[in-house]
mmCIF file of C-alpha atoms in Angstrom:
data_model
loop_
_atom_site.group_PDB
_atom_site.id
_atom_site.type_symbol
_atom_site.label_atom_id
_atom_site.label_comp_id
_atom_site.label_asym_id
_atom_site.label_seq_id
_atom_site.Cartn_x
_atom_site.Cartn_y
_atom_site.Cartn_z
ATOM 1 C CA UNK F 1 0.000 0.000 0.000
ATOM 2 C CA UNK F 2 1.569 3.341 -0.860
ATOM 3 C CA UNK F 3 2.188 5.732 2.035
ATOM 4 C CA UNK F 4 0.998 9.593 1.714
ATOM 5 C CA UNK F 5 3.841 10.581 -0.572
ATOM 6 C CA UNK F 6 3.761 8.080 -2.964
ATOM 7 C CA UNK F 7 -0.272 8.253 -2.866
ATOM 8 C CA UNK F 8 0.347 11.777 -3.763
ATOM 9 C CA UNK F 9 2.608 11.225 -6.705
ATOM 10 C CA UNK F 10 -0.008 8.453 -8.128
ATOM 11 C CA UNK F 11 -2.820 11.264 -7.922
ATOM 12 C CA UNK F 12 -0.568 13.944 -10.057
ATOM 13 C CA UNK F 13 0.244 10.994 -12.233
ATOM 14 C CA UNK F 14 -3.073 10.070 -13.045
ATOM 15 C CA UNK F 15 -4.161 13.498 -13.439
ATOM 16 C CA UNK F 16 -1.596 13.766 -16.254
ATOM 17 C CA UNK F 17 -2.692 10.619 -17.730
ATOM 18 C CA UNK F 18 -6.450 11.444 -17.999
ATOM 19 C CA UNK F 19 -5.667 14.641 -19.595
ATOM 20 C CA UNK F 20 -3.238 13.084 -22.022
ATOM 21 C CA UNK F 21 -0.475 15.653 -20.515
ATOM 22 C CA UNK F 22 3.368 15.061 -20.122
ATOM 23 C CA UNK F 23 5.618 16.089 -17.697
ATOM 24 C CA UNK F 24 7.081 18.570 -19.983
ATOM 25 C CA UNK F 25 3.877 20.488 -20.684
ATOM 26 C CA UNK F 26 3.019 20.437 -16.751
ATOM 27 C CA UNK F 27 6.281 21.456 -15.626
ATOM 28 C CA UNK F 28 6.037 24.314 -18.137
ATOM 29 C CA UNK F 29 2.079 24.807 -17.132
ATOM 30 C CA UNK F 30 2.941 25.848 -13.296
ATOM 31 C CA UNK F 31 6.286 27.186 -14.064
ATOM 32 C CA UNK F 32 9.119 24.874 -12.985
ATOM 33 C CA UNK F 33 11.317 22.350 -15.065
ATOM 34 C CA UNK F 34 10.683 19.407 -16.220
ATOM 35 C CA UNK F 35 13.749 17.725 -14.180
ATOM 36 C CA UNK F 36 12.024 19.034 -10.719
ATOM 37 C CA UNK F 37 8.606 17.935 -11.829
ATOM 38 C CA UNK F 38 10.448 14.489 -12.069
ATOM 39 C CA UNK F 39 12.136 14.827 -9.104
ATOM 40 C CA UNK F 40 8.922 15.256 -7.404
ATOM 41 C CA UNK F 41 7.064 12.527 -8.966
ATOM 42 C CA UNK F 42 9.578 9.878 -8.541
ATOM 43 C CA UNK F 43 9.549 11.294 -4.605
ATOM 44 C CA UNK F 44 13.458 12.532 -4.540
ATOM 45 C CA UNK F 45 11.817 15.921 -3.857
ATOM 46 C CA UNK F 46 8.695 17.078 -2.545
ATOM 47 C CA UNK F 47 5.820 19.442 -3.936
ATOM 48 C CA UNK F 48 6.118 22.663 -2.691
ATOM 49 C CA UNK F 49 2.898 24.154 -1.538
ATOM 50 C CA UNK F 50 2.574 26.805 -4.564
ATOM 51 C CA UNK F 51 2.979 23.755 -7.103
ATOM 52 C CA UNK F 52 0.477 21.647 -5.472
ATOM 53 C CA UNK F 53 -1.909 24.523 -5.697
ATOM 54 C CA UNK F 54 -0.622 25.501 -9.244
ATOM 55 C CA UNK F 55 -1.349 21.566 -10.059
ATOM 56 C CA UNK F 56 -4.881 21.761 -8.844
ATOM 57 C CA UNK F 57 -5.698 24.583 -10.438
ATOM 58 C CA UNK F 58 -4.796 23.227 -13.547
ATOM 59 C CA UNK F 59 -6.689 20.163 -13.716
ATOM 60 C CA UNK F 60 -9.235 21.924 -11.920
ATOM 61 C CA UNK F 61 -9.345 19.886 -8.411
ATOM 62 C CA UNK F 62 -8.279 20.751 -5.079
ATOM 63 C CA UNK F 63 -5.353 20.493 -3.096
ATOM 64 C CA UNK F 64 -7.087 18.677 -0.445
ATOM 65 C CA UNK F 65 -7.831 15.926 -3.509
ATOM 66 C CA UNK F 66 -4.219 15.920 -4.291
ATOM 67 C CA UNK F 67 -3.005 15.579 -0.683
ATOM 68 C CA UNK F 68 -6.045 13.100 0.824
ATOM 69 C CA UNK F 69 -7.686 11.879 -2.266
ATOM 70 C CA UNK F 70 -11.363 13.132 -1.144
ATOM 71 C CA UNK F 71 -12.814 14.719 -3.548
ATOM 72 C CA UNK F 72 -13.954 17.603 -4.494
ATOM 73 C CA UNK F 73 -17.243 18.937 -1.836
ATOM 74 C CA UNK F 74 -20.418 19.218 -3.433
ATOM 75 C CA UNK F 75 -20.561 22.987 -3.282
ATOM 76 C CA UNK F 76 -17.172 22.424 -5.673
ATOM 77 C CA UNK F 77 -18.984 19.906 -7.938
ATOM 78 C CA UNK F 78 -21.981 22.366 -8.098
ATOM 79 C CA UNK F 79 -19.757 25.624 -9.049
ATOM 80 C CA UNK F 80 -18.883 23.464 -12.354
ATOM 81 C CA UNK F 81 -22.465 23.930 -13.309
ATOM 82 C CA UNK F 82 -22.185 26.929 -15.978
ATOM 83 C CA UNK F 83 -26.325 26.515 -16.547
ATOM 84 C CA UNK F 84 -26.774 29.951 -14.457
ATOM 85 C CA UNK F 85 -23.230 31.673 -15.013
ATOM 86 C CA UNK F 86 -22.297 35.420 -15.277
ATOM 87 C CA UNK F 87 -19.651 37.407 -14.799
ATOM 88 C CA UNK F 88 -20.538 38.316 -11.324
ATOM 89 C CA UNK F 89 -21.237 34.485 -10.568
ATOM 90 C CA UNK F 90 -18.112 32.909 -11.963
ATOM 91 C CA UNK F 91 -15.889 35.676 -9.865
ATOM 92 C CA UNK F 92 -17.663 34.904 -6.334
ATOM 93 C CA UNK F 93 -17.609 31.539 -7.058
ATOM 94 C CA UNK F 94 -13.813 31.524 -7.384
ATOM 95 C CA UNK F 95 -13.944 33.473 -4.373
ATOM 96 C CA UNK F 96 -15.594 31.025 -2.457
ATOM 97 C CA UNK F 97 -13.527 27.953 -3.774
ATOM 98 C CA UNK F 98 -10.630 30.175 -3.247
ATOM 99 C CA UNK F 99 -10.987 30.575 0.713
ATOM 100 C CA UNK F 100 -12.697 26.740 0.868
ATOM 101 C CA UNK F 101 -9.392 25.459 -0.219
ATOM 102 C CA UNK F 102 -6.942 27.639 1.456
ATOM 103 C CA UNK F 103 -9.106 26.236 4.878
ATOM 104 C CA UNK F 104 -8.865 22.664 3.964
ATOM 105 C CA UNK F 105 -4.709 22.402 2.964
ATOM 106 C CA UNK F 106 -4.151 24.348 6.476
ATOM 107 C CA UNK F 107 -6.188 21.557 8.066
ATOM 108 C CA UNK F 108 -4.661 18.735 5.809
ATOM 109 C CA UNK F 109 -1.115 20.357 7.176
ATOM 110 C CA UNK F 110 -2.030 20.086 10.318
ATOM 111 C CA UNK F 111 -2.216 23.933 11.572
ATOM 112 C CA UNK F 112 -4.267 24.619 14.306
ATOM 113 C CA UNK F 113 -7.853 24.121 13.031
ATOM 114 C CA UNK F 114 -10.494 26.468 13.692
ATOM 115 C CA UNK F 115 -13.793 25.622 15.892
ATOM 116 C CA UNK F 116 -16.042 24.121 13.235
ATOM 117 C CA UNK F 117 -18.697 26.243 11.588
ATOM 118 C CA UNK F 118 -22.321 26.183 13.739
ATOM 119 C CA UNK F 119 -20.564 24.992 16.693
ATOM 120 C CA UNK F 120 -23.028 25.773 19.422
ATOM 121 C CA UNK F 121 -25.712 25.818 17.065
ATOM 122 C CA UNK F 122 -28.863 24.492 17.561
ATOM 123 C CA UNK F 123 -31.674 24.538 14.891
ATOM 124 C CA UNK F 124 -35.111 24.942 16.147
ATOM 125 C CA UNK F 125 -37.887 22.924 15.260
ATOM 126 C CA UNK F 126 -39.667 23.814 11.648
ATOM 127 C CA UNK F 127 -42.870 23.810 11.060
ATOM 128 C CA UNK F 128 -42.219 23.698 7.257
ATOM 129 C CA UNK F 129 -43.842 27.254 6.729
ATOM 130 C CA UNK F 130 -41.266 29.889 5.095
ATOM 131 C CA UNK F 131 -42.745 32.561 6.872
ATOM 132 C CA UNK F 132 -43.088 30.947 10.212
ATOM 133 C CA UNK F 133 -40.058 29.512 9.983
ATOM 134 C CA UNK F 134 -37.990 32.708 9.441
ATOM 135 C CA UNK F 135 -38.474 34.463 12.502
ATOM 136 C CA UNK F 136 -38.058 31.390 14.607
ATOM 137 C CA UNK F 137 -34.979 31.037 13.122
ATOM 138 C CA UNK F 138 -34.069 34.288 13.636
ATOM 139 C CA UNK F 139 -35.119 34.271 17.339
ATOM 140 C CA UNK F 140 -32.794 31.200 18.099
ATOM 141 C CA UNK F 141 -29.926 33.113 15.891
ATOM 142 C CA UNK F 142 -30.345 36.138 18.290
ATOM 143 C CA UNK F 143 -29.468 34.100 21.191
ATOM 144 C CA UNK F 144 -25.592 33.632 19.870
ATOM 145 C CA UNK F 145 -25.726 37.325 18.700
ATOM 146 C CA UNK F 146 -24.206 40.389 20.942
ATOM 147 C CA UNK F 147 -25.499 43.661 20.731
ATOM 148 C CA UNK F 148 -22.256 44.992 18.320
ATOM 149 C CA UNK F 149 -24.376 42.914 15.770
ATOM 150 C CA UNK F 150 -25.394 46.213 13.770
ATOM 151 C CA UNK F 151 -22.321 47.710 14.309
ATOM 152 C CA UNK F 152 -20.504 44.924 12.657
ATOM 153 C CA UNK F 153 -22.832 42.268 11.255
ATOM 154 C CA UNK F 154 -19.856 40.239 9.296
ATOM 155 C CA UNK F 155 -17.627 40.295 12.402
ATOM 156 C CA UNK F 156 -20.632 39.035 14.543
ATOM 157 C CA UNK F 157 -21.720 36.080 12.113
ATOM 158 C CA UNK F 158 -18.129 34.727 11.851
ATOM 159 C CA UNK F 159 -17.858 35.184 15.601
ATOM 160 C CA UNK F 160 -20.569 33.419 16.682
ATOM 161 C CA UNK F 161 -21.437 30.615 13.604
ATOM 162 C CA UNK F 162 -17.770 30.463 12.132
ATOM 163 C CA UNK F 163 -18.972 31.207 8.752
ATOM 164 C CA UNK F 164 -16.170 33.695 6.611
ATOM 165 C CA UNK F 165 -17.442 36.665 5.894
ATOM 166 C CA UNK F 166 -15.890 38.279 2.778
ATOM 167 C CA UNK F 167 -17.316 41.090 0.363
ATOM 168 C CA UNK F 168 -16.141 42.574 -3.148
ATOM 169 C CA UNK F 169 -16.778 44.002 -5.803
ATOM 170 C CA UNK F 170 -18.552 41.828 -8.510
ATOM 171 C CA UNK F 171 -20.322 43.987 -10.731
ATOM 172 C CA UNK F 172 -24.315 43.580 -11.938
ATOM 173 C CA UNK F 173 -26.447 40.768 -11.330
ATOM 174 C CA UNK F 174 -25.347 39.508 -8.233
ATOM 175 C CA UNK F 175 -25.717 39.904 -4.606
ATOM 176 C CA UNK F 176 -24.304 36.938 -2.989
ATOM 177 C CA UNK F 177 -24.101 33.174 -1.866
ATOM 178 C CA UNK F 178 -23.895 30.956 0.708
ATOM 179 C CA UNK F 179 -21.089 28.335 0.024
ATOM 180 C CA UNK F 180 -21.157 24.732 2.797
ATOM 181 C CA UNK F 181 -17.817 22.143 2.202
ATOM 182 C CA UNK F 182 -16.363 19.828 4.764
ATOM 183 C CA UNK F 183 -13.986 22.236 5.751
ATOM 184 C CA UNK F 184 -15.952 25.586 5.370
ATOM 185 C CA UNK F 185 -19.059 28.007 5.836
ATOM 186 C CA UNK F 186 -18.659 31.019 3.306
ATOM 187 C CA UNK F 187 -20.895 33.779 2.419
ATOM 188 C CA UNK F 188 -19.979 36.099 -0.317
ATOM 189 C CA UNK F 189 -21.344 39.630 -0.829
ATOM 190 C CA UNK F 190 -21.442 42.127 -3.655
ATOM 191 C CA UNK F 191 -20.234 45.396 -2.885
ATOM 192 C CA UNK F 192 -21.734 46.732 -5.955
ATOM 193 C CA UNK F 193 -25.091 47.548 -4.316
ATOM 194 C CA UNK F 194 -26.274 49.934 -1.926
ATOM 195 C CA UNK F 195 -25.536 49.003 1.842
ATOM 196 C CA UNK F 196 -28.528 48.636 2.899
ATOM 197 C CA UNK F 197 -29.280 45.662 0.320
ATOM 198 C CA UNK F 198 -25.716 44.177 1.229
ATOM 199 C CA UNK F 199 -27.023 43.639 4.678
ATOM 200 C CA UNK F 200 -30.165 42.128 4.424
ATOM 201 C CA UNK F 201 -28.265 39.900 1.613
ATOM 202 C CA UNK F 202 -26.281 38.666 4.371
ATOM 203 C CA UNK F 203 -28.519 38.275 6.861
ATOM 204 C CA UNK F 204 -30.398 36.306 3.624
ATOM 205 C CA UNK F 205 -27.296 34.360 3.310
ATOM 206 C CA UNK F 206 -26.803 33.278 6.787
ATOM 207 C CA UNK F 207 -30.692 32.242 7.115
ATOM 208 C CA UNK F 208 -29.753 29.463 4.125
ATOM 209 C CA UNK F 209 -26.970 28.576 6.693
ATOM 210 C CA UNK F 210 -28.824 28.312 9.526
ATOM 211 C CA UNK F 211 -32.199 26.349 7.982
ATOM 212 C CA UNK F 212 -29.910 24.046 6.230
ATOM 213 C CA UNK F 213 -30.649 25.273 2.891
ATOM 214 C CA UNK F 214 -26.842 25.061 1.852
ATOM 215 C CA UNK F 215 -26.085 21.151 3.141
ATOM 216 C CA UNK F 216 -27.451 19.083 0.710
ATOM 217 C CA UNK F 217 -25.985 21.178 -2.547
ATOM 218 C CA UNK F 218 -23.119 23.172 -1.375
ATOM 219 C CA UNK F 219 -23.677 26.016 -2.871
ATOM 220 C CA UNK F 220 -26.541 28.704 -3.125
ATOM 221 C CA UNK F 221 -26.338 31.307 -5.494
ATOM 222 C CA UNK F 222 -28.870 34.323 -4.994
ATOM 223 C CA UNK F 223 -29.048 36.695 -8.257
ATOM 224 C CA UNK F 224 -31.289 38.716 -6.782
ATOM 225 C CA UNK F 225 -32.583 38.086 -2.878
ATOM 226 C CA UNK F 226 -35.292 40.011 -3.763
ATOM 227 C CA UNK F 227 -36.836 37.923 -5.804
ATOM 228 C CA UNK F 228 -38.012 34.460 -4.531
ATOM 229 C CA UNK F 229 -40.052 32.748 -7.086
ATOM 230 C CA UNK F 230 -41.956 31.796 -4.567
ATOM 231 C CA UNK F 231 -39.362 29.328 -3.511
ATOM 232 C CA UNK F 232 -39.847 27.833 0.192
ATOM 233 C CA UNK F 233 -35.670 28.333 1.092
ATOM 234 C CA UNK F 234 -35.612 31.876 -0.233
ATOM 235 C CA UNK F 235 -39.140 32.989 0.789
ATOM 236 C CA UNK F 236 -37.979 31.546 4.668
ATOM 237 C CA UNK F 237 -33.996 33.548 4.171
ATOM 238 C CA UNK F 238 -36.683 36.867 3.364
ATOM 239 C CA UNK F 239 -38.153 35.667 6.573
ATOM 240 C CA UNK F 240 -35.324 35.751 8.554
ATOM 241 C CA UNK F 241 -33.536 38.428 7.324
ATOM 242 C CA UNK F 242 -36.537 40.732 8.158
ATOM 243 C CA UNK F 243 -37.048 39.487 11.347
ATOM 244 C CA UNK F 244 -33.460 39.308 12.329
ATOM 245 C CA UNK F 245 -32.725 43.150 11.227
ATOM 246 C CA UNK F 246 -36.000 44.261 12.386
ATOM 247 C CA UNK F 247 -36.764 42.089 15.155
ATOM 248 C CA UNK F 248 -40.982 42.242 15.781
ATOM 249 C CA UNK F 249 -40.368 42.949 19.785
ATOM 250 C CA UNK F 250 -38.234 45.989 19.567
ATOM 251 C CA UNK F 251 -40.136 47.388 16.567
ATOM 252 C CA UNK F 252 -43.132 47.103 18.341
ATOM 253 C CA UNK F 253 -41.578 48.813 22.222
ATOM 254 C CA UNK F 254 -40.939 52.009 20.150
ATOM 255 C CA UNK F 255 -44.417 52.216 18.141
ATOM 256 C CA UNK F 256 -47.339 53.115 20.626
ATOM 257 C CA UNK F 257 -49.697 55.012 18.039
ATOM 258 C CA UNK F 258 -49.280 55.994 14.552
ATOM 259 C CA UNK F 259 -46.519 55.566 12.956
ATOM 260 C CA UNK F 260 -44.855 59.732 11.751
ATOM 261 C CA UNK F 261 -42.302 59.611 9.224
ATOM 262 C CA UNK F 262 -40.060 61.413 12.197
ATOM 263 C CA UNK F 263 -40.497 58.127 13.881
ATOM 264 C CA UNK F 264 -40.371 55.681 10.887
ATOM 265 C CA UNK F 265 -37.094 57.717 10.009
ATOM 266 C CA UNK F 266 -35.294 57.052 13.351
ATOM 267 C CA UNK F 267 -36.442 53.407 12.751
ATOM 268 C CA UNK F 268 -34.709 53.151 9.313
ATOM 269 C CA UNK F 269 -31.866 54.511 11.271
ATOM 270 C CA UNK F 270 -32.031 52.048 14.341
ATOM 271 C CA UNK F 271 -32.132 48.858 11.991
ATOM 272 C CA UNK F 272 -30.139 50.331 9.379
ATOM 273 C CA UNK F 273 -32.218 48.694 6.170
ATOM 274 C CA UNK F 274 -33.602 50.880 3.595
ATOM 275 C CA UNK F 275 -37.118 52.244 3.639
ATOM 276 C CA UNK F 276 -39.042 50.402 1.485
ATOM 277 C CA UNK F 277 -37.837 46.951 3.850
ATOM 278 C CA UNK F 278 -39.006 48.950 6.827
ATOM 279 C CA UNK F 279 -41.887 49.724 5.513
ATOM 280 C CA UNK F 280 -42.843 46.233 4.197
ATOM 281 C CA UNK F 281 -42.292 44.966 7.656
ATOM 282 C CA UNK F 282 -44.385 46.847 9.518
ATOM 283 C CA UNK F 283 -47.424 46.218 6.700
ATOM 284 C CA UNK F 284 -46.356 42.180 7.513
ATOM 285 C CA UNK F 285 -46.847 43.468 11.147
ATOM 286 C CA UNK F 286 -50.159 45.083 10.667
ATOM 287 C CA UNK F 287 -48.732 48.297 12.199
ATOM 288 C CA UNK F 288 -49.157 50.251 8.780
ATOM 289 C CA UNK F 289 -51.653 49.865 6.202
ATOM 290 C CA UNK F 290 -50.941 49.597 2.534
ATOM 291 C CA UNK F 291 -51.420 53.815 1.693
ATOM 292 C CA UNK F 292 -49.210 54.324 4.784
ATOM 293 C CA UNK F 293 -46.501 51.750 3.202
ATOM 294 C CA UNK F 294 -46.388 53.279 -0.106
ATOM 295 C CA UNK F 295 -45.845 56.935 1.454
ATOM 296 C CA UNK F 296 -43.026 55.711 4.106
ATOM 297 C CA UNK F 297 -41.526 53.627 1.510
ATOM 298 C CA UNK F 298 -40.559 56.808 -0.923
ATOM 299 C CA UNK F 299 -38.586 58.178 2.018
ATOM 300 C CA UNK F 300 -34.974 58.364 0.611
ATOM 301 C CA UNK F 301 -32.325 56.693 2.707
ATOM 302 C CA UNK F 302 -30.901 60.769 2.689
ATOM 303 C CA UNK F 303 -34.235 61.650 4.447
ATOM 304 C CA UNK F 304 -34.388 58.980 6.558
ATOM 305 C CA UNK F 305 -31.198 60.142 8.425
ATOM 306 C CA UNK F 306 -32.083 63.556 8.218
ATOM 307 C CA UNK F 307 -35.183 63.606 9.951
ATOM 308 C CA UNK F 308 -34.416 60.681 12.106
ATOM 309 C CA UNK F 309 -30.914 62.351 13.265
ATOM 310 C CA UNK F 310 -28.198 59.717 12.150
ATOM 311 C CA UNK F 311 -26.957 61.472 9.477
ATOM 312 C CA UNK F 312 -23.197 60.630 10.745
ATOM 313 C CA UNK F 313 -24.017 56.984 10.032
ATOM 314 C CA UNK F 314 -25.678 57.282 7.036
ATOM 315 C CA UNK F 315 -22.516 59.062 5.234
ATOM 316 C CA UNK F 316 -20.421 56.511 7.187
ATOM 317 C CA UNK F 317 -22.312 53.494 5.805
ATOM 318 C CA UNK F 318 -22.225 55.263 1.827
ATOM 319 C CA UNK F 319 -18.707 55.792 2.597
ATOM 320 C CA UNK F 320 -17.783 52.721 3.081
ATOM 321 C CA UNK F 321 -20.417 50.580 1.113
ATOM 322 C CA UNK F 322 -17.792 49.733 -1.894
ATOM 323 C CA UNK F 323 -14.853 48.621 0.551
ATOM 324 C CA UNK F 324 -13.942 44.807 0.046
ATOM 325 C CA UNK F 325 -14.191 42.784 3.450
ATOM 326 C CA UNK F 326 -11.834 40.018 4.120
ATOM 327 C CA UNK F 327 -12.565 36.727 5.790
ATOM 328 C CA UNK F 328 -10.743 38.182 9.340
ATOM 329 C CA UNK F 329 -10.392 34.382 11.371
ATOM 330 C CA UNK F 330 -9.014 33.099 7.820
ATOM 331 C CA UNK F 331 -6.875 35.691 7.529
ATOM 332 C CA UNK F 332 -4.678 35.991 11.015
ATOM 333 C CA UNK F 333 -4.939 32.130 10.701
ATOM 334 C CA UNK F 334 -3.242 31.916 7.313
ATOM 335 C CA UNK F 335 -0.776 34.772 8.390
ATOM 336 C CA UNK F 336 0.417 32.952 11.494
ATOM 337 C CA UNK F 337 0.693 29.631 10.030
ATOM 338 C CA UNK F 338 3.173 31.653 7.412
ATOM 339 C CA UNK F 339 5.368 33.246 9.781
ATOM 340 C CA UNK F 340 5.382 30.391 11.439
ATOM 341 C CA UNK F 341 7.029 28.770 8.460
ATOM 342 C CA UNK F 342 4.067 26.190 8.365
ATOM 343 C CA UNK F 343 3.169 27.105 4.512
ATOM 344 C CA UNK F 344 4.671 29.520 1.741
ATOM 345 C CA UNK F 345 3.027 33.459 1.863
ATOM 346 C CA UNK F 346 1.264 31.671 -1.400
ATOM 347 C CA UNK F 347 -1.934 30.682 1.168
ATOM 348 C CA UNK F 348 -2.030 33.970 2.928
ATOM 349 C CA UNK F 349 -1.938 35.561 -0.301
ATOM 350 C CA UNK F 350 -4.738 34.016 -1.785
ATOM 351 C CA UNK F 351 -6.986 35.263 1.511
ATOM 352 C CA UNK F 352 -5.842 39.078 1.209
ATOM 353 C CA UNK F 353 -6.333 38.473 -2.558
ATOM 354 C CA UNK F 354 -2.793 40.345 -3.118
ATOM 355 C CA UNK F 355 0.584 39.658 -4.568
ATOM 356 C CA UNK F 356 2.706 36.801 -1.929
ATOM 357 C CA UNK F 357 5.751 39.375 -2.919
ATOM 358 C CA UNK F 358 3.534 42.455 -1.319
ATOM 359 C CA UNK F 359 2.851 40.175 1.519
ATOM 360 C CA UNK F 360 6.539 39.599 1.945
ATOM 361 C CA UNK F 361 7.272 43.568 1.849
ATOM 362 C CA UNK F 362 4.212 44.235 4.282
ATOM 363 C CA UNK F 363 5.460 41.860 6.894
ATOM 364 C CA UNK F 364 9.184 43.038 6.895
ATOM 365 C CA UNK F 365 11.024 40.552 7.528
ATOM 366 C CA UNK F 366 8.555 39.172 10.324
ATOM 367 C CA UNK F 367 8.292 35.663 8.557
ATOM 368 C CA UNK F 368 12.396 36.041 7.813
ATOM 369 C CA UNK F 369 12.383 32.473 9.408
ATOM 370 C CA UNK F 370 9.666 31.147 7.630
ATOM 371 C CA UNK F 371 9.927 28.734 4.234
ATOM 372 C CA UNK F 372 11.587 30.007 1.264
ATOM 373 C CA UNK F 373 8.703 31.067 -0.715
ATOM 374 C CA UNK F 374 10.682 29.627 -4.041
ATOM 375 C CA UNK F 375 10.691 26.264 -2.811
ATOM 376 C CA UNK F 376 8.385 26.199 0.270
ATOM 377 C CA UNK F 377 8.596 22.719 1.355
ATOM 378 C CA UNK F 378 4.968 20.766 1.593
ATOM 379 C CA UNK F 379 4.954 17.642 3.755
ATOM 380 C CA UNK F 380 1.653 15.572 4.103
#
C-alpha cells in the first residue's frame, strides 16, 4: 500500500494521464522544469505548496484531492455547473472555492484548526412554513448574537457561527451566496449595491446557513434576494432576514400610536435597512396599512437620516459601502501559520487576494524564518 507521498505522486500521475499531458507540458504549465517535476514525482523531492496549488488549479481539483484523495465537496462539484453563469457568478464563485481550499490544505497540514462552523448551534424545530419559519430562526440566531451585531454584522456572524465573511466588488447581477464544504461556511457579498441591500443579503445568506438550505448542494447562489419565485428556502432567508434586522419585539416597544415619518425615520436609522424593507415589515406586522406603506416607503435613505438624526451613520455606511471585506479568522490564521514557516506566503496571499511578494514587503522581515517562498517545502 503506498504511504501519503507516494499516494500523492499516483494522484498527479493520473491526473496527467487522464488529460493526455506530459511532464514537460506540466512542468512548463505551473512554471518549474521538467527535471524538478520528475524529481517530485519519482519522490526525490517534494511538492512545494505553490505547485500543489498551481497543479490543482490546472486540472481543476483541489489540493485537499491531491493531498487526501477526497474529492472535491459538493458545493465544488456544483460551481462546475455553468447553466446559471455570469460574470458576477463565476468571480464569487472563485472566491468562495478560493478561501474553501486555502481552509482545507491548512487543516490537511495540520495547523491549528479552527472551531467548526455552527458549533453551538442548535436549529429549532420547523414547522415547514417559510414565513413561520424565518423568525423562529431568527429568534434562536439572536441568542448567539451580541449587541455589536449592527455595528458589525460580518464580524458578529463569523464570531458566533464560524462562517467567513468576505465582500467585493462583482459587478451587476449579483448579490451573494452561501457556500457549505467539509472544511468551510462562506458567504460572499457584492459590494456593488447599496448598503442597505448588502445587509439584508447577508442576513439572507446566513438564514440558508442556519435552515440548512446550503447542506445538501453546497452552494446557493442568490441573483437577486429580492426575488423568490416563490421558492420555500428563499421565501424563509426573506423571513429571517426581516425578522433578524428588524426584530418584531423591539419594533413594536418604540411604536405606541401611529406611525410619523419622524419616527419611521429614526427606525430606518435604528435597523439600518432601507425604507421600502421597513416599511414592508411593519405592513407584515399590521402596524401600517398599505397607503401608509407606499408613502413611508418613498422616504430616501438621505431623508431617513435627516429627519431621524443619524446622518453621521448614514454618510459613514455610503462611505464605506464599496470597501472589500476580508474573511478576518481566515486571515490571522493563514498569516500565522506563514510566519510560522508552516506554509509559503502563497496561502495567505490568496486570503488578502494580493501579490505573496507584497505580503513579503508588508510583513518586513517578520516571517524572515519562515519557508523560502521559491521552494516552500509541503509535507503531508
Amino acid at each position: 500500500m503506498p504511504n501519503e507521498e507516494e499516494a500523492l505522486q499516483n494522484r498527479v500521475r493520473s491526473l496527467m494521464n487522464s488529460a493526455g499531458m506530459t511532464q514537460t507540458q506540466l512542468a512548463e504549465a505551473i512554471g518549474i522544469t521538467k527535471p524538478k517535476l520528475s524529481l517530485s514525482l519519482s519522490g526525490e523531492r517534494r511538492f512545494s505548496t505553490f505547485e500543489l496549488a498551481a497543479i490543482a488549479e490546472r486540472f481543476g481539483t483541489t489540493v485537499d484531492y491531491l493531498v487526501s484523495g477526497k474529492q472535491p465537496s459538493t458545493a465544488a462539484l456544483a460551481a462546475r455547473d455553468d447553466s446559471h453563469k455570469t460574470p458576477a457568478w463565476e468571480v464569487a464563485v472563485k472566491r468562495a472555492e478560493t478561501l474553501d481550499e486555502t481552509d482545507a490544505a491548512l487543516n490537511d497540514l495540520g495547523v491549528t484548526r479552527a472551531p467548526s462552523p455552527l458549533t453551538g448551534w442548535e436549529r429549532p424545530a420547523l414547522s415547514g412554513l417559510a414565513i413561520g419559519d424565518g423568525p423562529t430562526l431568527a429568534d434562536a440566531a439572536r441568542a448567539l448574537l451580541t449587541c455589536e451585531f449592527r455595528a458589525d454584522m460580518p464580524g458578529e456572524i463569523e464570531g458566533a457561527f464560524g462562517i467567513h465573511v468576505t465582500a467585493q466588488s462583482l459587478g451587476p447581477g449579483f448579490d451573494g451566496l452561501s457556500w457549505r464544504s467539509e472544511d468551510s461556511r462562506i458567504i460572499v457579498i457584492n459590494t456593488d449595491v447599496a448598503w442597505s441591500r448588502q445587509r439584508f443579503t447577508l442576513a439572507h445568506e446566513l438564514g440558508h446557513h442556519l435552515a440548512g438550505d446550503v447542506d445538501t448542494q453546497g452552494l446557493l447562489v442568490d441573483t437577486n434576494v429580492m426575488s423568490t419565485g416563490h421558492r420555500i428556502p428563499e421565501m424563509r432567508a426573506n423571513a429571517f432576514a426581516a425578522a433578524l434586522l428588524m426584530p418584531e419585539r423591539e419594533i413594536r416597544e418604540r411604536i405606541t400610536g401611529r406611525v410619523t415619518p419622524s419616527l419611521f425615520a429614526s427606525l430606518v436609522g435604528l435597523c439600518l435597512v432601507s425604507s421600502d424593507a421597513l416599511a414592508w415589515r411593519l405592513k407584515n406586522l399590521g402596524l401600517v396599512d398599505e397607503t401608509e406603506r407606499s408613502e413611508l416607503s418613498r422616504m430616501s435613505a438621505v431623508e431617513a437620516a435627516d429627519e431621524g438624526g443619524w446622518s453621521d451613520r448614514y454618510v459613514e455606511l455610503v462611505r464605506h459601502q464599496s470597501r472589500q471585506r476580508l474573511p478576518k479568522a481566515l486571515v490571522l490564521r493563514s498569516l500565522r501559520a506563514f510566519v510560522a514557516g508552516d506554509v509559503s506566503a502563497q496561502w495567505p496571499a490568496r486570503v488578502l487576494d494580493c501579490d505573496a511578494d507584497l505580503l513579503h514587503e508588508a510583513l518586513d522581515g517578520a516571517a524572515s524564518h519562515a519557508v523560502d517562498d521559491k521552494e516552500p517545502v509541503f509535507v503531508p
